[in-house]
């Protein structure tokens, strides 16, 4: 027969370390079999109920009440335990206070360490925004570990920071690595050339740990908090972090990890990532797009780590110059025209071009709104599948009969708006016995006529076939190249090249969004990390273990945690 | 000054090779600068318009009218050209007819080659379904190259075939490779261990060519036609093909390529693919899911080829036995319970489990309908994020304080329905200095109590950390393993193992769909390919060039192409 009794202490501030220690101390008292020391929230009551510690009085407590419950072997043992709460609390407080002087405010801590660029904030959520605001006011970057911070506060904090060229990582930012020093929860990993931007704490930890275990290393790993890529916040911190890593010479490969972002935020962030010259590995956990150009989508942390290590090794060893794009286009030339015989090649082309161009018309479009009104006439950027059913009634397939393609090639080449013509040439049994014999002269003629009219016509051909095909792959390639075509055996390569050229020429192509606000200076990452720590003392200890300087603030909530009074103080400060 | 004149010949049958040759002959006559010989469809008229060959009379022609247009330097030259049409046509017919005897019907062709398992059909679309029906009636597999075949005909053909253990590849099936022989358009590629199923002709050609160029090889490559994975057709051929390659001992890796399938068809096909013990590389061009277990999603043909070659090399060299799953579960044990401290690890776990289990509940679910009513109580399969905001009001994060997790571990272990408990253990700065010291005894105790109650409790732990972390990764691993946990450093591995076990125990998990109909016998792929060819003679020639036997049918449309009469004949045959 056991007895459960409780005590409820309305609304004062208690450090969560102290609450944990109190619970442990109570549970270890003689005659006590279990104890719970929690704030009286719904979730905490549900948890107490599972341990049979939920009394009617506890059930009636409010979210900002402290609830203390014990289960004793007897009424006497339980009551005796509760009687000791105040003594245990004051004993803890004494044990905790350090011998040296601790500054009582951020302001005075920063007078002790004016070189500190960072404030680490891990106080309870309802106080955290106030501390972060204060840090921004003092021109410091914020690592905001605290959760239970309102979305409104997050937005204001991040906008303020972005205006001033400061970072707010968080709220609910579990981890980061700045200049080799881990903040919050962070694994000890090798320095290296992989930079990370993470809206996910344990995602960052899993990936950075695996990168280390695979022999790779981390330049910097910047957290954003889990809501950063929501529509409301708009990826402010992720955008700043990407921009920073883009400019950071130590970073050669970027890994971006987040739960699936809001669609419009994903678009912005991906547009930004695409302008990077660095490979960007993206794990938007379940939100996947095609891996095109410098963007590599993966679906697990494990893949992200493995691919990042592979890419970082490649960028370090091979740094090949990208194939230069052609020049000499006339001002009238804006568009690409794809003339495909293979329907799926045409389909893949459209899919890849989504990453380069705002709109591509087609007779077999990905979305119906991009359908060509007349398949026989291109408009703006166009991909035509000349093997589609509509073209093959009573006519041989364009892989066998080149007539339709050659007519269309001439038609596109004569259009002063055409800059790039993209063709597939499919070899193999059943196909035309020698497509280059007909296509190469047509290409040469089309290019010659464009040159005569003062234009550069870029012709890109994707040759599908093998060295054993009856048409002789190498001879086909040679004759197409001699005619002036740029030839590859990869549809992806062909389409990416066409897309890159057209992106530069398309008047409707949107330039990459400029991040609003002031760029975060690179020194933020490059100076030795010094921080002021407000909240969990264990985070200060970790920094010192890593050889960084950290000043602990002896923080107490303003107005003794009284929220009404806090609000008045806050308003006074603003004046 | 040029003159364009035309001739319209209402509704008779013309072979498209003959039409192409007629157009070329006309265009090469003296005084003729261009010619068009096409059926009078809307698309063909649009094309003629682009070459300034669309006269008012041609504009008025019908889709089944043959349209002949020439542009001459003079009225006389043009008229002279048109006068020669009949002679040119009859000259062609004579040149075309082979010296030897050609059977006039499928039936008689099959009497000449009863061992032929295949009929290749490339007659014009409106006649093609009839020929395919005839082939099925004669118990032959069909490679149906023809396009412009109705969806209704496709469905009936494929259902009939599936009932009889036959394949219908197509309509609009451009390519296939059966037992080393290419059908239709096909590249000459090395034999090997990679099998393909493709709803995409040029996709199959690009991938198989690149596999060859990368040193890999193809066992068989089966086409399905572009509409096979639509909701209406339901992936009948793709399902048969997957099943065949699954059973085929030569095939070690499967590549599945298609434009994005209908959602419900994708689900069926992926369920089938997941039951394969072979790796399956999937390019659903723009339709991506997470790469989990034996399924590998890619987004370009290039990636598909590279990955297939890599996997086929791996399966040939390492054939490692899969890690065995535990046994000894009691009949009451059905579910997995994930108790995470890392929110994103919990999120990734849910994402991966979608591939194993019909439903997983969570306090932070992927879809709101899977939200746990009470986060403190698991139900069926459950993933709890114990670091979620609701649990951290006034309480330390579970990476620092193990109390909440240990309570929950005991609670889950006591539930007779629990089979698997999945935990993350995150090391590093800021985290608990020695999590195994508290978790390992709790795990050992939980397992002991389960054993005492006649149950096997599987505990799977994912250890996130590095060998340089302050907690000592190896010692953490050792103590967790000593407590009976199965330990890995990869969340993916941990979750896949948990998913595999729970899939076998979950009463609500649906068994893989059995394909309806009769399985296609493996001999269909393994006997030397012999085919009857109805349509393009070039396809017969290709087969013979590849060393296969092929019988050409001297096909003419029934009733001289008169569709009304054809319908009557068809009805008579059915009786």
mmCIF file of C-alpha atoms in Angstrom, chain A residues 16-17 19-20 23-24 34-39 41-44 46-47 50-51 53 63 145 147-149 172 182 184-190 199-203 205-206 208-210 212-213 259-260 283 285-286 288-292 299-303 341-345 347-348 351-352 373-377 387-397 399-404 407 411 424 426-431 438 462-470 473 489-493 536 538-539 542 545-546, chain B residues 16-17 19-20 23-24 34-39 41-44 46-47 50-51 53 63 145 147-149 172 182 184-190 199-203 205-206 208-210 212-213 259-260 283 285-286 288-292 299-303 341-345 347-348 351-352 373-377 387-397 399-404 407 411 424 426-431 438 462-470 473 489-493 536 538-539 542 545-546:
data_model
loop_
_atom_site.group_PDB
_atom_site.id
_atom_site.type_symbol
_atom_site.label_atom_id
_atom_site.label_comp_id
_atom_site.label_asym_id
_atom_site.label_seq_id
_atom_site.Cartn_x
_atom_site.Cartn_y
_atom_site.Cartn_z
ATOM 1 C CA UNK A 16 15.111 22.953 -15.143
ATOM 2 C CA UNK A 17 18.420 21.526 -13.932
ATOM 3 C CA UNK A 19 13.934 20.630 -10.979
ATOM 4 C CA UNK A 20 15.604 17.497 -12.299
ATOM 5 C CA UNK A 23 13.124 15.068 -8.420
ATOM 6 C CA UNK A 24 16.126 12.784 -8.111
ATOM 7 C CA UNK A 34 8.876 7.597 -7.075
ATOM 8 C CA UNK A 35 8.720 11.357 -7.488
ATOM 9 C CA UNK A 36 7.703 13.866 -10.119
ATOM 10 C CA UNK A 37 8.776 17.510 -10.255
ATOM 11 C CA UNK A 38 7.339 19.230 -13.308
ATOM 12 C CA UNK A 39 5.468 22.286 -14.529
ATOM 13 C CA UNK A 41 1.199 21.402 -18.334
ATOM 14 C CA UNK A 42 -1.212 19.010 -20.027
ATOM 15 C CA UNK A 43 1.643 16.894 -21.419
ATOM 16 C CA UNK A 44 3.371 16.672 -18.055
ATOM 17 C CA UNK A 46 -0.300 12.884 -19.007
ATOM 18 C CA UNK A 47 3.206 11.656 -18.230
ATOM 19 C CA UNK A 50 1.419 6.943 -16.654
ATOM 20 C CA UNK A 51 3.468 6.683 -13.440
ATOM 21 C CA UNK A 53 1.364 10.182 -9.902
ATOM 22 C CA UNK A 63 0.714 25.248 -16.781
ATOM 23 C CA UNK A 145 18.554 26.729 -27.963
ATOM 24 C CA UNK A 147 12.097 25.985 -27.478
ATOM 25 C CA UNK A 148 8.535 27.069 -26.671
ATOM 26 C CA UNK A 149 9.293 30.496 -28.245
ATOM 27 C CA UNK A 172 14.803 25.284 -30.852
ATOM 28 C CA UNK A 182 30.303 22.977 -31.262
ATOM 29 C CA UNK A 184 24.612 23.269 -27.787
ATOM 30 C CA UNK A 185 24.600 19.560 -28.613
ATOM 31 C CA UNK A 186 27.442 18.903 -31.021
ATOM 32 C CA UNK A 187 29.635 16.001 -31.940
ATOM 33 C CA UNK A 188 33.361 16.291 -32.128
ATOM 34 C CA UNK A 189 34.130 16.141 -35.826
ATOM 35 C CA UNK A 190 37.106 16.749 -38.072
ATOM 36 C CA UNK A 199 16.803 23.254 -39.816
ATOM 37 C CA UNK A 200 17.176 19.999 -37.953
ATOM 38 C CA UNK A 201 19.325 19.396 -34.909
ATOM 39 C CA UNK A 202 19.699 15.652 -34.871
ATOM 40 C CA UNK A 203 19.800 15.632 -38.665
ATOM 41 C CA UNK A 205 24.364 15.658 -35.745
ATOM 42 C CA UNK A 206 23.749 12.405 -37.629
ATOM 43 C CA UNK A 208 28.152 15.513 -39.415
ATOM 44 C CA UNK A 209 28.997 12.412 -37.360
ATOM 45 C CA UNK A 210 28.746 10.177 -40.396
ATOM 46 C CA UNK A 212 33.516 12.372 -39.824
ATOM 47 C CA UNK A 213 33.286 8.583 -39.642
ATOM 48 C CA UNK A 259 12.048 18.736 -42.742
ATOM 49 C CA UNK A 260 10.054 19.512 -45.910
ATOM 50 C CA UNK A 283 17.927 16.341 -47.704
ATOM 51 C CA UNK A 285 13.405 14.555 -45.696
ATOM 52 C CA UNK A 286 10.706 13.268 -48.017
ATOM 53 C CA UNK A 288 12.472 15.376 -53.344
ATOM 54 C CA UNK A 289 13.222 16.979 -56.658
ATOM 55 C CA UNK A 290 15.410 15.961 -59.534
ATOM 56 C CA UNK A 291 19.148 16.172 -58.931
ATOM 57 C CA UNK A 292 20.244 18.609 -61.589
ATOM 58 C CA UNK A 299 16.346 11.050 -49.010
ATOM 59 C CA UNK A 300 18.247 9.894 -45.952
ATOM 60 C CA UNK A 301 20.895 11.380 -43.674
ATOM 61 C CA UNK A 302 23.078 8.421 -44.532
ATOM 62 C CA UNK A 303 22.992 9.223 -48.256
ATOM 63 C CA UNK A 341 12.399 11.932 -81.684
ATOM 64 C CA UNK A 342 12.278 10.213 -78.275
ATOM 65 C CA UNK A 343 9.209 11.012 -76.197
ATOM 66 C CA UNK A 344 10.772 10.207 -72.856
ATOM 67 C CA UNK A 345 13.933 12.099 -73.684
ATOM 68 C CA UNK A 347 9.904 14.517 -71.127
ATOM 69 C CA UNK A 348 13.118 14.325 -69.122
ATOM 70 C CA UNK A 351 11.737 18.121 -66.197
ATOM 71 C CA UNK A 352 15.379 19.189 -66.066
ATOM 72 C CA UNK A 373 -1.296 25.904 -79.201
ATOM 73 C CA UNK A 374 0.089 24.552 -82.482
ATOM 74 C CA UNK A 375 2.598 21.737 -82.281
ATOM 75 C CA UNK A 376 4.017 22.756 -85.651
ATOM 76 C CA UNK A 377 5.052 26.187 -84.360
ATOM 77 C CA UNK A 387 7.464 11.038 -82.358
ATOM 78 C CA UNK A 388 4.150 11.842 -80.631
ATOM 79 C CA UNK A 389 1.034 10.103 -81.958
ATOM 80 C CA UNK A 390 -0.190 13.261 -83.703
ATOM 81 C CA UNK A 391 2.874 13.274 -85.978
ATOM 82 C CA UNK A 392 2.967 9.576 -86.848
ATOM 83 C CA UNK A 393 -0.367 9.036 -88.584
ATOM 84 C CA UNK A 394 0.689 7.626 -91.948
ATOM 85 C CA UNK A 395 4.230 8.795 -91.324
ATOM 86 C CA UNK A 396 7.327 6.844 -90.255
ATOM 87 C CA UNK A 397 8.761 7.542 -86.837
ATOM 88 C CA UNK A 399 13.982 7.788 -85.719
ATOM 89 C CA UNK A 400 13.561 6.223 -89.143
ATOM 90 C CA UNK A 401 12.616 9.177 -91.319
ATOM 91 C CA UNK A 402 14.468 12.462 -90.736
ATOM 92 C CA UNK A 403 12.303 14.570 -93.066
ATOM 93 C CA UNK A 404 10.069 16.123 -90.411
ATOM 94 C CA UNK A 407 12.090 20.689 -91.925
ATOM 95 C CA UNK A 411 12.165 26.447 -89.448
ATOM 96 C CA UNK A 424 18.379 13.611 -79.956
ATOM 97 C CA UNK A 426 18.981 7.616 -81.510
ATOM 98 C CA UNK A 427 21.098 4.811 -82.950
ATOM 99 C CA UNK A 428 20.543 1.066 -82.842
ATOM 100 C CA UNK A 429 18.657 -1.651 -84.694
ATOM 101 C CA UNK A 430 15.451 -0.487 -86.333
ATOM 102 C CA UNK A 431 16.539 3.155 -86.416
ATOM 103 C CA UNK A 438 21.096 13.535 -93.330
ATOM 104 C CA UNK A 462 22.464 13.891 -77.603
ATOM 105 C CA UNK A 463 23.604 10.699 -79.229
ATOM 106 C CA UNK A 464 21.873 7.632 -77.780
ATOM 107 C CA UNK A 465 23.740 4.465 -78.644
ATOM 108 C CA UNK A 466 26.659 2.165 -78.034
ATOM 109 C CA UNK A 467 29.983 1.511 -79.680
ATOM 110 C CA UNK A 468 28.521 -1.762 -81.000
ATOM 111 C CA UNK A 469 25.497 -0.235 -82.709
ATOM 112 C CA UNK A 470 25.305 -0.794 -86.488
ATOM 113 C CA UNK A 473 28.719 5.754 -82.742
ATOM 114 C CA UNK A 489 25.777 10.757 -75.030
ATOM 115 C CA UNK A 490 23.926 12.004 -71.941
ATOM 116 C CA UNK A 491 20.512 13.611 -72.198
ATOM 117 C CA UNK A 492 21.109 15.243 -68.811
ATOM 118 C CA UNK A 493 24.333 16.859 -69.977
ATOM 119 C CA UNK A 536 22.295 25.855 -19.132
ATOM 120 C CA UNK A 538 26.636 22.673 -19.223
ATOM 121 C CA UNK A 539 26.771 24.528 -22.548
ATOM 122 C CA UNK A 542 31.301 22.311 -23.287
ATOM 123 C CA UNK A 545 36.279 21.917 -22.957
ATOM 124 C CA UNK A 546 36.647 22.755 -26.632
ATOM 125 C CA UNK B 16 4.003 4.608 -94.409
ATOM 126 C CA UNK B 17 7.294 3.474 -95.939
ATOM 127 C CA UNK B 19 4.346 7.263 -98.536
ATOM 128 C CA UNK B 20 7.815 8.400 -97.460
ATOM 129 C CA UNK B 23 7.321 12.008 -101.176
ATOM 130 C CA UNK B 24 11.051 11.686 -101.793
ATOM 131 C CA UNK B 34 9.157 20.421 -102.357
ATOM 132 C CA UNK B 35 6.528 17.747 -101.828
ATOM 133 C CA UNK B 36 4.304 16.467 -99.051
ATOM 134 C CA UNK B 37 2.635 13.048 -98.921
ATOM 135 C CA UNK B 38 0.663 12.644 -95.704
ATOM 136 C CA UNK B 39 -2.671 11.625 -94.234
ATOM 137 C CA UNK B 41 -4.887 15.005 -90.100
ATOM 138 C CA UNK B 42 -4.913 18.331 -88.282
ATOM 139 C CA UNK B 43 -1.282 17.914 -87.189
ATOM 140 C CA UNK B 44 -0.136 17.027 -90.695
ATOM 141 C CA UNK B 46 -0.184 22.268 -89.557
ATOM 142 C CA UNK B 47 3.134 20.842 -90.670
ATOM 143 C CA UNK B 50 4.876 25.583 -92.204
ATOM 144 C CA UNK B 51 6.284 24.514 -95.586
ATOM 145 C CA UNK B 53 2.094 23.483 -98.828
ATOM 146 C CA UNK B 63 -7.973 12.536 -91.503
ATOM 147 C CA UNK B 145 5.116 -0.983 -81.836
ATOM 148 C CA UNK B 147 0.837 3.952 -81.757
ATOM 149 C CA UNK B 148 -2.575 5.576 -82.237
ATOM 150 C CA UNK B 149 -4.200 2.484 -80.635
ATOM 151 C CA UNK B 172 3.583 2.509 -78.669
ATOM 152 C CA UNK B 182 16.546 -6.233 -79.691
ATOM 153 C CA UNK B 184 11.883 -2.498 -82.650
ATOM 154 C CA UNK B 185 14.440 0.216 -81.939
ATOM 155 C CA UNK B 186 17.166 -1.310 -79.806
ATOM 156 C CA UNK B 187 20.809 -0.674 -79.170
ATOM 157 C CA UNK B 188 23.367 -3.401 -79.297
ATOM 158 C CA UNK B 189 24.344 -3.922 -75.683
ATOM 159 C CA UNK B 190 26.308 -6.464 -73.697
ATOM 160 C CA UNK B 199 7.169 2.346 -70.001
ATOM 161 C CA UNK B 200 9.485 4.560 -71.987
ATOM 162 C CA UNK B 201 11.206 3.661 -75.212
ATOM 163 C CA UNK B 202 14.001 6.173 -75.410
ATOM 164 C CA UNK B 203 14.410 5.993 -71.644
ATOM 165 C CA UNK B 205 17.499 3.014 -74.950
ATOM 166 C CA UNK B 206 19.392 5.755 -73.124
ATOM 167 C CA UNK B 208 20.690 0.440 -71.624
ATOM 168 C CA UNK B 209 23.230 2.238 -73.843
ATOM 169 C CA UNK B 210 24.813 3.941 -70.858
ATOM 170 C CA UNK B 212 26.787 -0.872 -71.783
ATOM 171 C CA UNK B 213 29.148 2.085 -72.051
ATOM 172 C CA UNK B 259 6.970 8.768 -66.821
ATOM 173 C CA UNK B 260 5.264 9.430 -63.469
ATOM 174 C CA UNK B 283 13.342 6.415 -62.461
ATOM 175 C CA UNK B 285 11.060 10.855 -64.122
ATOM 176 C CA UNK B 286 10.146 13.526 -61.622
ATOM 177 C CA UNK B 288 10.472 10.609 -56.402
ATOM 178 C CA UNK B 289 10.232 8.814 -53.110
ATOM 179 C CA UNK B 290 12.784 8.007 -50.471
ATOM 180 C CA UNK B 291 15.317 5.332 -51.390
ATOM 181 C CA UNK B 292 14.682 2.715 -48.751
ATOM 182 C CA UNK B 299 15.840 11.345 -61.192
ATOM 183 C CA UNK B 300 17.760 11.021 -64.444
ATOM 184 C CA UNK B 301 18.509 8.214 -66.885
ATOM 185 C CA UNK B 302 22.177 8.905 -66.306
ATOM 186 C CA UNK B 303 21.891 8.247 -62.583
ATOM 187 C CA UNK B 341 15.203 12.272 -28.280
ATOM 188 C CA UNK B 342 15.976 13.732 -31.724
ATOM 189 C CA UNK B 343 13.011 15.270 -33.513
ATOM 190 C CA UNK B 344 14.422 14.912 -36.999
ATOM 191 C CA UNK B 345 15.527 11.356 -36.378
ATOM 192 C CA UNK B 347 10.718 12.371 -38.499
ATOM 193 C CA UNK B 348 13.042 10.422 -40.781
ATOM 194 C CA UNK B 351 9.225 8.640 -43.445
ATOM 195 C CA UNK B 352 11.160 5.392 -43.854
ATOM 196 C CA UNK B 373 -4.464 11.258 -29.097
ATOM 197 C CA UNK B 374 -2.268 11.219 -25.997
ATOM 198 C CA UNK B 375 1.470 11.613 -26.523
ATOM 199 C CA UNK B 376 2.105 9.798 -23.243
ATOM 200 C CA UNK B 377 0.435 6.602 -24.492
ATOM 201 C CA UNK B 387 12.251 16.236 -27.205
ATOM 202 C CA UNK B 388 9.124 17.935 -28.622
ATOM 203 C CA UNK B 389 8.132 21.277 -27.111
ATOM 204 C CA UNK B 390 5.262 19.708 -25.160
ATOM 205 C CA UNK B 391 7.682 17.572 -23.152
ATOM 206 C CA UNK B 392 10.336 20.205 -22.417
ATOM 207 C CA UNK B 393 8.395 22.804 -20.421
ATOM 208 C CA UNK B 394 10.408 23.031 -17.216
ATOM 209 C CA UNK B 395 12.161 19.788 -18.091
ATOM 210 C CA UNK B 396 15.653 19.171 -19.491
ATOM 211 C CA UNK B 397 15.932 17.796 -22.993
ATOM 212 C CA UNK B 399 19.504 14.132 -24.537
ATOM 213 C CA UNK B 400 20.548 15.474 -21.133
ATOM 214 C CA UNK B 401 18.054 13.863 -18.784
ATOM 215 C CA UNK B 402 17.133 10.208 -19.409
ATOM 216 C CA UNK B 403 14.329 10.051 -16.819
ATOM 217 C CA UNK B 404 11.413 10.486 -19.220
ATOM 218 C CA UNK B 407 9.953 5.683 -17.751
ATOM 219 C CA UNK B 411 5.924 1.473 -20.017
ATOM 220 C CA UNK B 424 18.316 7.061 -30.460
ATOM 221 C CA UNK B 426 22.930 11.034 -29.164
ATOM 222 C CA UNK B 427 26.484 11.633 -28.002
ATOM 223 C CA UNK B 428 28.602 14.765 -28.196
ATOM 224 C CA UNK B 429 29.197 17.986 -26.286
ATOM 225 C CA UNK B 430 26.196 19.247 -24.348
ATOM 226 C CA UNK B 431 24.550 15.807 -24.219
ATOM 227 C CA UNK B 438 21.493 4.868 -17.356
ATOM 228 C CA UNK B 462 20.919 4.166 -33.144
ATOM 229 C CA UNK B 463 24.043 5.717 -31.724
ATOM 230 C CA UNK B 464 24.713 9.196 -33.133
ATOM 231 C CA UNK B 465 28.295 10.243 -32.537
ATOM 232 C CA UNK B 466 31.928 10.000 -33.483
ATOM 233 C CA UNK B 467 34.965 8.190 -32.134
ATOM 234 C CA UNK B 468 36.201 11.540 -30.803
ATOM 235 C CA UNK B 469 33.108 12.391 -28.787
ATOM 236 C CA UNK B 470 33.656 12.827 -25.044
ATOM 237 C CA UNK B 473 31.419 5.806 -28.826
ATOM 238 C CA UNK B 489 25.245 4.335 -36.084
ATOM 239 C CA UNK B 490 22.780 4.766 -38.971
ATOM 240 C CA UNK B 491 19.207 5.869 -38.374
ATOM 241 C CA UNK B 492 18.263 4.363 -41.737
ATOM 242 C CA UNK B 493 19.647 0.947 -40.774
ATOM 243 C CA UNK B 536 7.715 -2.505 -90.959
ATOM 244 C CA UNK B 538 13.042 -3.090 -91.347
ATOM 245 C CA UNK B 539 12.176 -4.677 -88.014
ATOM 246 C CA UNK B 542 17.045 -6.124 -87.745
ATOM 247 C CA UNK B 545 20.948 -9.160 -88.508
ATOM 248 C CA UNK B 546 20.953 -10.164 -84.859
#
